[in-house]
Amino acid sequence: LNRVTGNEGVAISQPLNRSTVRLSVESKLDQVWMVRASLAGILNDLKVPSREVFLIQLAVSEIVSNAIEHGYAGHPGHRVDVAVHITGPEVSVDVTDDAPAFPGNEMLARLQEQANDAEPDGSWPIRGHGLQIARRVVDSLKFSRSGGRNCVTLVKQVSIE
Amino acid sequence: MTISTTGTDVVVALIQDRALDAGNSRDFRSAVECLFKPGAKLVFDLSELEFIDSTGIGALVSCLRQAHGSEAEIRLCALNQPVQAVFDLVRLNRVFEIYNNSAEAIDSYPN
C-alpha cells in the first residue's frame, strides 16, 4: 500500500515497498502444483480476489510447464526458478530456466498468433495454447535471455484490499 | 488420478483430483480410456476440480474427439468458477455440452 492516513485524515504518500520471494522446483510436471500453492499462499494473504489469484496461478503454471516440456524437453533433474515480486498492487513473476535459448523469432511468432479458440466442431488444437492463455490473463508477458538463462516475466495489476 | 464411476446406462465419471493439468493429464486420459465403448453415454463430473490448464483442456478435447470417433457421447457437469473461467477463455463452452450438476446431465440424455 502506498498511502497512509495521518491524524488529520490527510493522505501521505509513502514509498512503495517491494517484497520478493523466490522458489525453485525440479523440472517435473508433477511439481508445478507447488508453485501454484505458493502463489496462492502469498496472494491470499494479501487478500487478492480469488479470481485474480487464479489467473496468476494459471499464467505461471503455463509458463513453468512450458519451460519443463519444451525448454528441458520433459527431462527431470533441472531447475525452474520462480521469483514473485509484490510492489503495491503490481504482481510480477519471473520464471527462469537454464534450458537452451528458445528461438526468439519462433517465440515471438507464437505469441503473436491469433488465439486459437475452440470451434463448435471441436477443432481445437490440443497443444500449444499455454503461452497464449498466459498472455491473455496477465497485463504483460516478456521474454529475455541473460547470463545463459531464459526468463519469462509476467506482470499483473491486482486489487488489494 | 482418481476417478470413480457410477451408473450403467449413463456412466458418471467423477474426477476426484483437485487439478487437471500438465502434471496429470496423461494419467487422466489413461484412466478414462476404458469408458469409451461404442454408444457409451458419459458424464464427466468436474465438481471437485479447482484448477485446469491448457493441457487439461487439451485432454478433455481429446476425450471429446475419441467419443465422436467411437459413437459415444460426453457431457460435462458441475464446473467450478475457475474451471468455468478457463472454458470461457478458450470458448470451449461452445464445444461441450455443460450442465449444472450430474442429475441434469443424466436427464439430458434421451431415454
PDB file of N, CA and C in Angstrom, chain B residues 7-47:
ATOM      1  N   GLY B   7     -23.378 -45.595 -12.297  1.00  0.00           N
ATOM      2  CA  GLY B   7     -24.382 -45.688 -13.352  1.00  0.00           C
ATOM      3  C   GLY B   7     -24.048 -46.759 -14.365  1.00  0.00           C
ATOM      4  N   THR B   8     -25.062 -47.179 -15.079  1.00  0.00           N
ATOM      5  CA  THR B   8     -24.887 -48.203 -16.100  1.00  0.00           C
ATOM      6  C   THR B   8     -25.301 -47.675 -17.468  1.00  0.00           C
ATOM      7  N   ASP B   9     -26.530 -47.162 -17.563  1.00  0.00           N
ATOM      8  CA  ASP B   9     -26.972 -46.611 -18.840  1.00  0.00           C
ATOM      9  C   ASP B   9     -26.161 -45.362 -19.166  1.00  0.00           C
ATOM     10  N   VAL B  10     -26.221 -44.409 -18.238  1.00  0.00           N
ATOM     11  CA  VAL B  10     -25.343 -43.237 -18.344  1.00  0.00           C
ATOM     12  C   VAL B  10     -24.266 -43.391 -17.275  1.00  0.00           C
ATOM     13  N   VAL B  11     -23.020 -43.346 -17.687  1.00  0.00           N
ATOM     14  CA  VAL B  11     -21.912 -43.503 -16.729  1.00  0.00           C
ATOM     15  C   VAL B  11     -21.405 -42.121 -16.321  1.00  0.00           C
ATOM     16  N   VAL B  12     -21.450 -41.868 -15.010  1.00  0.00           N
ATOM     17  CA  VAL B  12     -20.931 -40.602 -14.487  1.00  0.00           C
ATOM     18  C   VAL B  12     -19.535 -40.859 -13.928  1.00  0.00           C
ATOM     19  N   ALA B  13     -18.570 -40.148 -14.470  1.00  0.00           N
ATOM     20  CA  ALA B  13     -17.184 -40.281 -14.002  1.00  0.00           C
ATOM     21  C   ALA B  13     -16.833 -39.032 -13.201  1.00  0.00           C
ATOM     22  N   LEU B  14     -16.627 -39.227 -11.904  1.00  0.00           N
ATOM     23  CA  LEU B  14     -16.269 -38.112 -11.019  1.00  0.00           C
ATOM     24  C   LEU B  14     -14.747 -38.018 -10.947  1.00  0.00           C
ATOM     25  N   ILE B  15     -14.229 -36.889 -11.392  1.00  0.00           N
ATOM     26  CA  ILE B  15     -12.780 -36.667 -11.318  1.00  0.00           C
ATOM     27  C   ILE B  15     -12.478 -36.175  -9.912  1.00  0.00           C
ATOM     28  N   GLN B  16     -11.739 -36.959  -9.149  1.00  0.00           N
ATOM     29  CA  GLN B  16     -11.581 -36.647  -7.738  1.00  0.00           C
ATOM     30  C   GLN B  16     -10.317 -35.854  -7.427  1.00  0.00           C
ATOM     31  N   ASP B  17      -9.514 -35.597  -8.437  1.00  0.00           N
ATOM     32  CA  ASP B  17      -8.338 -34.762  -8.208  1.00  0.00           C
ATOM     33  C   ASP B  17      -8.759 -33.290  -8.213  1.00  0.00           C
ATOM     34  N   ARG B  18      -7.965 -32.453  -7.545  1.00  0.00           N
ATOM     35  CA  ARG B  18      -8.298 -31.024  -7.490  1.00  0.00           C
ATOM     36  C   ARG B  18      -7.798 -30.280  -8.712  1.00  0.00           C
ATOM     37  N   ALA B  19      -6.888 -30.894  -9.453  1.00  0.00           N
ATOM     38  CA  ALA B  19      -6.341 -30.218 -10.632  1.00  0.00           C
ATOM     39  C   ALA B  19      -6.294 -31.183 -11.805  1.00  0.00           C
ATOM     40  N   LEU B  20      -6.517 -30.656 -12.978  1.00  0.00           N
ATOM     41  CA  LEU B  20      -6.269 -31.406 -14.213  1.00  0.00           C
ATOM     42  C   LEU B  20      -5.317 -30.523 -15.021  1.00  0.00           C
ATOM     43  N   ASP B  21      -4.064 -30.937 -15.038  1.00  0.00           N
ATOM     44  CA  ASP B  21      -3.052 -30.054 -15.613  1.00  0.00           C
ATOM     45  C   ASP B  21      -1.973 -30.880 -16.308  1.00  0.00           C
ATOM     46  N   ALA B  22      -0.887 -30.199 -16.673  1.00  0.00           N
ATOM     47  CA  ALA B  22       0.186 -30.884 -17.389  1.00  0.00           C
ATOM     48  C   ALA B  22       0.760 -32.038 -16.575  1.00  0.00           C
ATOM     49  N   GLY B  23       0.591 -31.970 -15.240  1.00  0.00           N
ATOM     50  CA  GLY B  23       1.171 -32.997 -14.385  1.00  0.00           C
ATOM     51  C   GLY B  23       0.389 -34.298 -14.345  1.00  0.00           C
ATOM     52  N   ASN B  24      -0.901 -34.261 -14.653  1.00  0.00           N
ATOM     53  CA  ASN B  24      -1.683 -35.496 -14.527  1.00  0.00           C
ATOM     54  C   ASN B  24      -2.621 -35.768 -15.704  1.00  0.00           C
ATOM     55  N   SER B  25      -2.537 -34.967 -16.753  1.00  0.00           N
ATOM     56  CA  SER B  25      -3.466 -35.152 -17.874  1.00  0.00           C
ATOM     57  C   SER B  25      -3.274 -36.502 -18.563  1.00  0.00           C
ATOM     58  N   ARG B  26      -2.039 -36.945 -18.620  1.00  0.00           N
ATOM     59  CA  ARG B  26      -1.786 -38.241 -19.256  1.00  0.00           C
ATOM     60  C   ARG B  26      -2.419 -39.366 -18.426  1.00  0.00           C
ATOM     61  N   ASP B  27      -2.292 -39.256 -17.114  1.00  0.00           N
ATOM     62  CA  ASP B  27      -2.929 -40.249 -16.228  1.00  0.00           C
ATOM     63  C   ASP B  27      -4.443 -40.214 -16.397  1.00  0.00           C
ATOM     64  N   PHE B  28      -4.964 -39.013 -16.523  1.00  0.00           N
ATOM     65  CA  PHE B  28      -6.412 -38.869 -16.699  1.00  0.00           C
ATOM     66  C   PHE B  28      -6.875 -39.587 -17.966  1.00  0.00           C
ATOM     67  N   ARG B  29      -6.144 -39.368 -19.052  1.00  0.00           N
ATOM     68  CA  ARG B  29      -6.537 -40.000 -20.322  1.00  0.00           C
ATOM     69  C   ARG B  29      -6.499 -41.525 -20.197  1.00  0.00           C
ATOM     70  N   SER B  30      -5.481 -42.026 -19.526  1.00  0.00           N
ATOM     71  CA  SER B  30      -5.387 -43.484 -19.340  1.00  0.00           C
ATOM     72  C   SER B  30      -6.542 -43.982 -18.487  1.00  0.00           C
ATOM     73  N   ALA B  31      -6.883 -43.204 -17.445  1.00  0.00           N
ATOM     74  CA  ALA B  31      -7.915 -43.647 -16.503  1.00  0.00           C
ATOM     75  C   ALA B  31      -9.293 -43.710 -17.163  1.00  0.00           C
ATOM     76  N   VAL B  32      -9.569 -42.822 -18.106  1.00  0.00           N
ATOM     77  CA  VAL B  32     -10.918 -42.797 -18.705  1.00  0.00           C
ATOM     78  C   VAL B  32     -10.989 -43.600 -20.009  1.00  0.00           C
ATOM     79  N   GLU B  33      -9.864 -44.101 -20.452  1.00  0.00           N
ATOM     80  CA  GLU B  33      -9.801 -44.800 -21.745  1.00  0.00           C
ATOM     81  C   GLU B  33     -10.854 -45.913 -21.843  1.00  0.00           C
ATOM     82  N   CYS B  34     -11.016 -46.656 -20.735  1.00  0.00           N
ATOM     83  CA  CYS B  34     -11.910 -47.817 -20.761  1.00  0.00           C
ATOM     84  C   CYS B  34     -13.384 -47.436 -20.874  1.00  0.00           C
ATOM     85  N   LEU B  35     -13.689 -46.157 -20.705  1.00  0.00           N
ATOM     86  CA  LEU B  35     -15.104 -45.734 -20.729  1.00  0.00           C
ATOM     87  C   LEU B  35     -15.641 -45.563 -22.144  1.00  0.00           C
ATOM     88  N   PHE B  36     -14.748 -45.450 -23.110  1.00  0.00           N
ATOM     89  CA  PHE B  36     -15.178 -45.108 -24.475  1.00  0.00           C
ATOM     90  C   PHE B  36     -15.618 -46.332 -25.267  1.00  0.00           C
ATOM     91  N   LYS B  37     -16.712 -46.926 -24.799  1.00  0.00           N
ATOM     92  CA  LYS B  37     -17.259 -48.064 -25.535  1.00  0.00           C
ATOM     93  C   LYS B  37     -18.249 -47.523 -26.558  1.00  0.00           C
ATOM     94  N   PRO B  38     -18.424 -48.232 -27.643  1.00  0.00           N
ATOM     95  CA  PRO B  38     -19.356 -47.742 -28.669  1.00  0.00           C
ATOM     96  C   PRO B  38     -20.731 -47.478 -28.071  1.00  0.00           C
ATOM     97  N   GLY B  39     -21.255 -46.299 -28.337  1.00  0.00           N
ATOM     98  CA  GLY B  39     -22.583 -45.954 -27.854  1.00  0.00           C
ATOM     99  C   GLY B  39     -22.635 -45.505 -26.407  1.00  0.00           C
ATOM    100  N   ALA B  40     -21.473 -45.412 -25.745  1.00  0.00           N
ATOM    101  CA  ALA B  40     -21.464 -45.026 -24.325  1.00  0.00           C
ATOM    102  C   ALA B  40     -22.015 -43.613 -24.146  1.00  0.00           C
ATOM    103  N   LYS B  41     -22.752 -43.450 -23.057  1.00  0.00           N
ATOM    104  CA  LYS B  41     -23.257 -42.125 -22.676  1.00  0.00           C
ATOM    105  C   LYS B  41     -22.509 -41.726 -21.407  1.00  0.00           C
ATOM    106  N   LEU B  42     -21.659 -40.755 -21.539  1.00  0.00           N
ATOM    107  CA  LEU B  42     -20.759 -40.402 -20.430  1.00  0.00           C
ATOM    108  C   LEU B  42     -21.048 -39.010 -19.894  1.00  0.00           C
ATOM    109  N   VAL B  43     -20.862 -38.871 -18.592  1.00  0.00           N
ATOM    110  CA  VAL B  43     -20.886 -37.553 -17.948  1.00  0.00           C
ATOM    111  C   VAL B  43     -19.600 -37.433 -17.143  1.00  0.00           C
ATOM    112  N   PHE B  44     -18.840 -36.397 -17.410  1.00  0.00           N
ATOM    113  CA  PHE B  44     -17.656 -36.116 -16.581  1.00  0.00           C
ATOM    114  C   PHE B  44     -18.063 -35.074 -15.543  1.00  0.00           C
ATOM    115  N   ASP B  45     -18.036 -35.496 -14.285  1.00  0.00           N
ATOM    116  CA  ASP B  45     -18.398 -34.601 -13.177  1.00  0.00           C
ATOM    117  C   ASP B  45     -17.122 -33.897 -12.707  1.00  0.00           C
ATOM    118  N   LEU B  46     -17.066 -32.591 -12.921  1.00  0.00           N
ATOM    119  CA  LEU B  46     -15.851 -31.827 -12.597  1.00  0.00           C
ATOM    120  C   LEU B  46     -15.988 -31.059 -11.279  1.00  0.00           C
ATOM    121  N   SER B  47     -16.945 -31.470 -10.451  1.00  0.00           N
ATOM    122  CA  SER B  47     -17.254 -30.673  -9.249  1.00  0.00           C
ATOM    123  C   SER B  47     -16.083 -30.568  -8.270  1.00  0.00           C
TER     124      SER B  47
END
